[in-house]
Amino acid sequence: EDKTVILLTDVVFNEDTTLDLEGVTIKGMLVNKANMTVYATNGGTIDGGDQAAIDNYGTLTIEGGTFTGAVSAIYNNELESGKATVTINGGEFTAPGDYCATIENRYGILTVNGGTITATNNAGYAIVDTCGVTTITDGQIASAQGTAVETYQGEITISGGEFTGKVIVENQAGKVEVKGGKLVSNTPEYYYGLTNANGGTTTLYGGTFERDYATAEGTSVKIAEGYKSIANGDGTYTVNLETYVTGAKVCILPFKSKDIKNVSITSSI
C-alpha cells in the first residue's frame, strides 16, 4: 500500500496541531504558525523537495520522523511578536543541497535534545544559527564535508552530543560556550575543530576535542578560568574543572548528581 501524500501547495497550520506521521511520506512543505508537535509512531517522512520540510513561525516540537529538504529540513524564522521556537527530541534530518543548512535557526530559539542531524552535501552545515539562540544537550550532529555548527551573531551553548565534521563549530561573530559533548574534527591535520572570526568568542567549560586548546596556536578559543585541558591518551583532550585545596590539586569530573551514590569522603588535611 502506497502511503505517500503529495501536496499541491504549501500547507499552513494556523491552529495548534498534533501530527502523527504513522508511516506516511508527505511530499511538500508544511508551514507552522501556531503550536505543532510531530510524532512518528510507525515511522514517517516529510520531504520538502526543493524547499524545507517544515517552515516554522510558531512553536514546533519534533519527537521523531525523517525530515529532508534541498534548502533545509527545518527552517526557523523571526517573529514580530516574539521568537519562533523549535525543540528537537528525536528524528533524522538531512539537506542534500550544496552549501545548505540542515537546520537553520535565523532569529529564533532552537533546542536540540536528541536526533540525528546530518549535512551530506558539499561543504554543508548541519546547524546554522544566524542571530538566534541555540542550545544542544544531546544528539548526533555531523557534516560529511563541511561544518557541523555555524553561528554568525547568535548564541550557542553545547552541553552534550557527538559532533563530527571538518570544522565542528565555526563562530563568525557570536558567542559560543561548550560545557560537554564530543567535538572532534575528522581532519585535525588540516582544520581546527573550533574556530572564531570577526570578534566571536568561544569558551570551553567542558567537552572532548581533537587538540589541546590551552596550547593550540592560531586560535582565539579559550578555556574558562578554573578549567584545564587533560590528555586522554588517544589523541583527544577533555576540559574539566580544576580546583585547589590546601596546595593539593584536585581534578573534578562533571558528574551528575544521579551518578553519585553512597560516597563518603574522609580527609586528614
Tab-separated table of C-alpha atoms in Angstrom:
chain	number	residue	atom	x	y	z
A	1	GLU	CA	0.000	0.000	0.000
A	2	ASP	CA	1.374	3.372	-1.062
A	3	LYS	CA	1.392	5.743	1.896
A	4	THR	CA	2.612	8.832	0.033
A	5	VAL	CA	0.760	12.135	0.169
A	6	ILE	CA	1.770	14.714	-2.448
A	7	LEU	CA	0.933	18.306	-1.549
A	8	LEU	CA	-0.050	20.531	-4.467
A	9	THR	CA	0.764	23.646	-2.438
A	10	ASP	CA	2.286	24.509	0.930
A	11	VAL	CA	0.019	23.542	3.830
A	12	VAL	CA	-0.229	26.249	6.513
A	13	PHE	CA	-1.203	25.398	10.104
A	14	ASN	CA	-2.747	28.375	11.893
A	15	GLU	CA	-4.139	26.354	14.804
A	16	ASP	CA	-2.496	24.098	17.388
A	17	THR	CA	-1.788	20.707	15.820
A	18	THR	CA	-0.508	17.279	16.853
A	19	LEU	CA	0.665	15.368	13.793
A	20	ASP	CA	1.485	11.647	13.897
A	21	LEU	CA	3.026	10.624	10.585
A	22	GLU	CA	2.066	6.945	11.148
A	23	GLY	CA	4.397	5.655	8.434
A	24	VAL	CA	3.190	8.140	5.806
A	25	THR	CA	5.510	10.075	3.468
A	26	ILE	CA	4.433	13.663	2.864
A	27	LYS	CA	5.951	15.339	-0.187
A	28	GLY	CA	5.754	19.096	0.146
A	29	MET	CA	6.331	21.790	2.740
A	30	LEU	CA	4.400	22.344	5.974
A	31	VAL	CA	4.242	25.864	7.415
A	32	ASN	CA	3.631	26.146	11.152
A	33	LYS	CA	2.206	29.410	12.533
A	34	ALA	CA	0.829	28.016	15.800
A	35	ASN	CA	1.877	25.209	18.179
A	36	MET	CA	2.762	21.977	16.398
A	37	THR	CA	4.049	18.650	17.732
A	38	VAL	CA	5.197	15.983	15.266
A	39	TYR	CA	5.386	12.270	16.152
A	40	ALA	CA	6.183	9.240	14.012
A	41	THR	CA	4.716	6.234	15.825
A	42	ASN	CA	5.460	3.848	12.947
A	43	GLY	CA	7.977	5.995	11.131
A	44	GLY	CA	7.201	8.559	8.500
A	45	THR	CA	8.818	11.228	6.373
A	46	ILE	CA	8.284	14.830	5.385
A	47	ASP	CA	10.164	15.605	2.165
A	48	GLY	CA	10.064	19.288	1.278
A	49	GLY	CA	11.616	18.724	-2.152
A	50	ASP	CA	13.195	21.999	-3.287
A	51	GLN	CA	12.005	23.677	-0.074
A	52	ALA	CA	12.254	22.932	3.630
A	53	ALA	CA	10.245	20.096	5.152
A	54	ILE	CA	8.835	22.470	7.824
A	55	ASP	CA	8.953	26.263	7.761
A	56	ASN	CA	8.333	27.391	11.339
A	57	TYR	CA	6.904	30.704	12.551
A	58	GLY	CA	5.408	29.363	15.783
A	59	THR	CA	6.321	26.734	18.362
A	60	LEU	CA	7.427	23.413	16.885
A	61	THR	CA	8.311	20.229	18.789
A	62	ILE	CA	9.627	17.188	16.930
A	63	GLU	CA	9.647	13.796	18.664
A	64	GLY	CA	10.535	11.614	15.697
A	65	GLY	CA	10.337	11.040	11.967
A	66	THR	CA	12.519	11.712	8.942
A	67	PHE	CA	12.788	15.245	7.544
A	68	THR	CA	14.548	16.398	4.408
A	69	GLY	CA	14.577	19.343	2.030
A	70	ALA	CA	17.018	20.705	-0.519
A	71	VAL	CA	17.144	24.093	1.258
A	72	SER	CA	16.803	22.904	4.860
A	73	ALA	CA	15.000	20.179	6.704
A	74	ILE	CA	13.748	22.684	9.311
A	75	TYR	CA	13.701	26.453	8.871
A	76	ASN	CA	13.083	28.548	11.994
A	77	ASN	CA	12.064	32.144	11.340
A	78	GLU	CA	11.808	35.502	13.059
A	79	LEU	CA	8.507	36.706	14.518
A	80	GLU	CA	7.353	40.263	15.027
A	81	SER	CA	5.583	39.191	18.218
A	82	GLY	CA	8.420	37.071	19.610
A	83	LYS	CA	10.834	34.280	18.855
A	84	ALA	CA	9.877	31.272	16.781
A	85	THR	CA	10.822	28.142	18.742
A	86	VAL	CA	11.936	24.673	17.644
A	87	THR	CA	12.615	21.777	20.035
A	88	ILE	CA	14.055	18.572	18.591
A	89	ASN	CA	13.852	15.489	20.822
A	90	GLY	CA	14.344	12.881	18.117
A	91	GLY	CA	14.213	12.185	14.392
A	92	GLU	CA	16.510	12.174	11.395
A	93	PHE	CA	17.260	15.366	9.451
A	94	THR	CA	19.120	15.836	6.151
A	95	ALA	CA	19.500	18.506	3.464
A	96	PRO	CA	21.150	17.274	0.244
A	97	GLY	CA	21.681	20.668	-1.435
A	98	ASP	CA	25.199	22.104	-1.703
A	99	TYR	CA	26.211	24.748	0.873
A	100	CYS	CA	22.876	24.391	2.679
A	101	ALA	CA	21.980	24.119	6.364
A	102	THR	CA	20.068	21.042	7.514
A	103	ILE	CA	18.621	23.033	10.440
A	104	GLU	CA	18.597	26.823	10.046
A	105	ASN	CA	17.747	28.976	13.045
A	106	ARG	CA	17.521	32.576	11.924
A	107	TYR	CA	16.395	34.765	14.825
A	108	GLY	CA	14.523	32.154	16.839
A	109	ILE	CA	15.173	29.700	19.651
A	110	LEU	CA	16.425	26.201	18.839
A	111	THR	CA	16.863	23.372	21.352
A	112	VAL	CA	18.314	20.009	20.313
A	113	ASN	CA	17.874	17.221	22.876
A	114	GLY	CA	18.363	14.280	20.526
A	115	GLY	CA	18.074	13.058	16.962
A	116	THR	CA	20.496	12.791	14.047
A	117	ILE	CA	21.202	15.956	12.077
A	118	THR	CA	23.410	15.423	9.035
A	119	ALA	CA	24.729	17.562	6.203
A	120	THR	CA	25.549	15.137	3.414
A	121	ASN	CA	26.127	17.829	0.798
A	122	ASN	CA	29.258	19.560	-0.447
A	123	ALA	CA	30.577	21.927	2.261
A	124	GLY	CA	27.229	21.710	4.035
A	125	TYR	CA	26.229	22.756	7.533
A	126	ALA	CA	24.279	20.560	9.936
A	127	ILE	CA	23.086	23.517	12.055
A	128	VAL	CA	23.312	27.237	11.284
A	129	ASP	CA	22.318	29.888	13.813
A	130	THR	CA	22.191	33.314	12.187
A	131	CYS	CA	21.220	35.617	15.070
A	132	GLY	CA	19.229	33.330	17.348
A	133	VAL	CA	19.786	31.247	20.469
A	134	THR	CA	20.687	27.559	20.135
A	135	THR	CA	21.078	25.002	22.922
A	136	ILE	CA	22.342	21.482	22.210
A	137	THR	CA	22.172	18.903	25.009
A	138	ASP	CA	22.405	15.659	23.005
A	139	GLY	CA	22.189	14.141	19.544
A	140	GLN	CA	24.386	13.215	16.583
A	141	ILE	CA	25.367	16.312	14.588
A	142	ALA	CA	27.563	15.739	11.552
A	143	SER	CA	28.767	17.260	8.308
A	144	ALA	CA	30.446	14.859	5.923
A	145	GLN	CA	32.446	17.530	4.065
A	146	GLY	CA	31.835	20.795	5.888
A	147	THR	CA	30.902	22.343	9.235
A	148	ALA	CA	28.750	20.749	11.920
A	149	VAL	CA	27.585	24.002	13.595
A	150	GLU	CA	27.958	27.605	12.486
A	151	THR	CA	26.814	30.897	14.006
A	152	TYR	CA	27.047	34.406	12.640
A	153	GLN	CA	25.851	36.613	15.503
A	154	GLY	CA	23.939	34.080	17.570
A	155	GLU	CA	24.453	32.431	20.937
A	156	ILE	CA	25.185	28.698	21.113
A	157	THR	CA	25.512	26.537	24.226
A	158	ILE	CA	26.620	22.904	23.879
A	159	SER	CA	26.416	20.586	26.890
A	160	GLY	CA	26.271	17.186	25.189
A	161	GLY	CA	26.052	15.284	21.938
A	162	GLU	CA	28.527	13.901	19.417
A	163	PHE	CA	29.765	16.191	16.631
A	164	THR	CA	31.783	15.329	13.525
A	165	GLY	CA	32.924	17.359	10.532
A	166	LYS	CA	35.936	19.112	9.070
A	167	VAL	CA	35.057	22.023	11.357
A	168	ILE	CA	32.880	21.366	14.407
A	169	VAL	CA	31.871	24.905	15.429
A	170	GLU	CA	32.559	27.899	13.188
A	171	ASN	CA	31.872	31.112	15.100
A	172	GLN	CA	31.777	34.219	12.929
A	173	ALA	CA	30.823	36.946	15.411
A	174	GLY	CA	28.698	35.194	18.003
A	175	LYS	CA	29.061	33.725	21.468
A	176	VAL	CA	29.711	30.002	21.936
A	177	GLU	CA	30.023	28.120	25.217
A	178	VAL	CA	30.897	24.413	25.301
A	179	LYS	CA	30.140	22.568	28.546
A	180	GLY	CA	30.170	18.971	27.335
A	181	GLY	CA	29.939	16.644	24.363
A	182	LYS	CA	32.442	15.139	21.961
A	183	LEU	CA	33.556	17.676	19.346
A	184	VAL	CA	36.325	16.146	17.252
A	185	SER	CA	37.317	17.241	13.738
A	186	ASN	CA	37.567	14.383	11.256
A	187	THR	CA	40.544	16.118	9.580
A	188	PRO	CA	42.505	17.574	12.521
A	189	GLU	CA	45.685	17.749	10.459
A	190	TYR	CA	44.063	20.438	8.290
A	191	TYR	CA	41.323	22.037	10.396
A	192	TYR	CA	40.707	23.295	13.889
A	193	GLY	CA	37.535	21.774	15.273
A	194	LEU	CA	36.598	25.138	16.800
A	195	THR	CA	37.187	28.484	15.071
A	196	ASN	CA	36.493	32.157	15.785
A	197	ALA	CA	36.395	35.117	13.408
A	198	ASN	CA	35.219	38.746	13.379
A	199	GLY	CA	35.244	39.107	17.150
A	200	GLY	CA	33.383	35.916	18.004
A	201	THR	CA	34.133	34.291	21.363
A	202	THR	CA	34.268	30.580	22.161
A	203	THR	CA	34.796	29.479	25.774
A	204	LEU	CA	35.289	25.896	26.958
A	205	TYR	CA	33.889	24.667	30.283
A	206	GLY	CA	33.865	21.014	29.266
A	207	GLY	CA	33.840	18.695	26.271
A	208	THR	CA	36.260	16.449	24.403
A	209	PHE	CA	38.278	17.835	21.469
A	210	GLU	CA	40.861	16.819	18.877
A	211	ARG	CA	43.534	19.134	20.298
A	212	ASP	CA	44.672	20.935	23.432
A	213	TYR	CA	43.149	24.395	23.135
A	214	ALA	CA	45.219	25.569	26.109
A	215	THR	CA	48.355	25.433	23.969
A	216	ALA	CA	46.995	25.478	20.394
A	217	GLU	CA	48.428	28.289	18.263
A	218	GLY	CA	46.487	30.305	15.716
A	219	THR	CA	43.132	30.170	17.522
A	220	SER	CA	41.341	32.507	19.918
A	221	VAL	CA	39.302	29.708	21.516
A	222	LYS	CA	39.697	29.979	25.292
A	223	ILE	CA	39.483	27.544	28.182
A	224	ALA	CA	37.493	29.117	31.013
A	225	GLU	CA	39.288	30.234	34.142
A	226	GLY	CA	39.431	27.409	36.672
A	227	TYR	CA	39.303	24.702	33.998
A	228	LYS	CA	42.025	22.571	32.455
A	229	SER	CA	42.586	20.544	29.275
A	230	ILE	CA	43.607	16.961	30.052
A	231	ALA	CA	45.076	14.464	27.573
A	232	ASN	CA	43.049	11.260	27.260
A	233	GLY	CA	45.857	9.157	25.796
A	234	ASP	CA	44.079	8.608	22.465
A	235	GLY	CA	44.929	11.918	20.820
A	236	THR	CA	41.919	13.738	22.282
A	237	TYR	CA	41.678	16.191	25.173
A	238	THR	CA	38.906	16.742	27.714
A	239	VAL	CA	38.270	20.006	29.536
A	240	ASN	CA	37.417	19.558	33.214
A	241	LEU	CA	37.031	21.731	36.275
A	242	GLU	CA	40.202	22.242	38.269
A	243	THR	CA	40.330	23.353	41.889
A	244	TYR	CA	42.936	23.644	44.590
A	245	VAL	CA	42.626	22.544	48.228
A	246	THR	CA	45.465	23.476	50.622
A	247	GLY	CA	48.047	23.119	47.904
A	248	ALA	CA	46.759	19.791	46.572
A	249	LYS	CA	45.417	19.952	43.024
A	250	VAL	CA	42.150	18.094	42.522
A	251	CYS	CA	40.506	17.440	39.158
A	252	ILE	CA	36.730	17.278	39.490
A	253	LEU	CA	34.902	15.387	36.787
A	254	PRO	CA	31.496	16.811	35.833
A	255	PHE	CA	29.356	14.010	37.310
A	256	LYS	CA	25.623	14.464	37.509
A	257	SER	CA	24.115	14.041	40.952
A	258	LYS	CA	22.232	10.918	39.878
A	259	ASP	CA	25.603	9.246	39.109
A	260	ILE	CA	26.848	9.612	42.682
A	261	LYS	CA	25.578	7.113	45.237
A	262	ASN	CA	26.803	6.049	48.688
A	263	VAL	CA	30.004	8.066	48.543
A	264	SER	CA	31.863	9.062	51.684
A	265	ILE	CA	34.998	11.193	51.754
A	266	THR	CA	37.426	11.372	54.658
A	267	SER	CA	40.384	13.723	54.941
A	268	SER	CA	43.324	14.152	57.290
A	269	ILE	CA	44.292	17.590	55.994
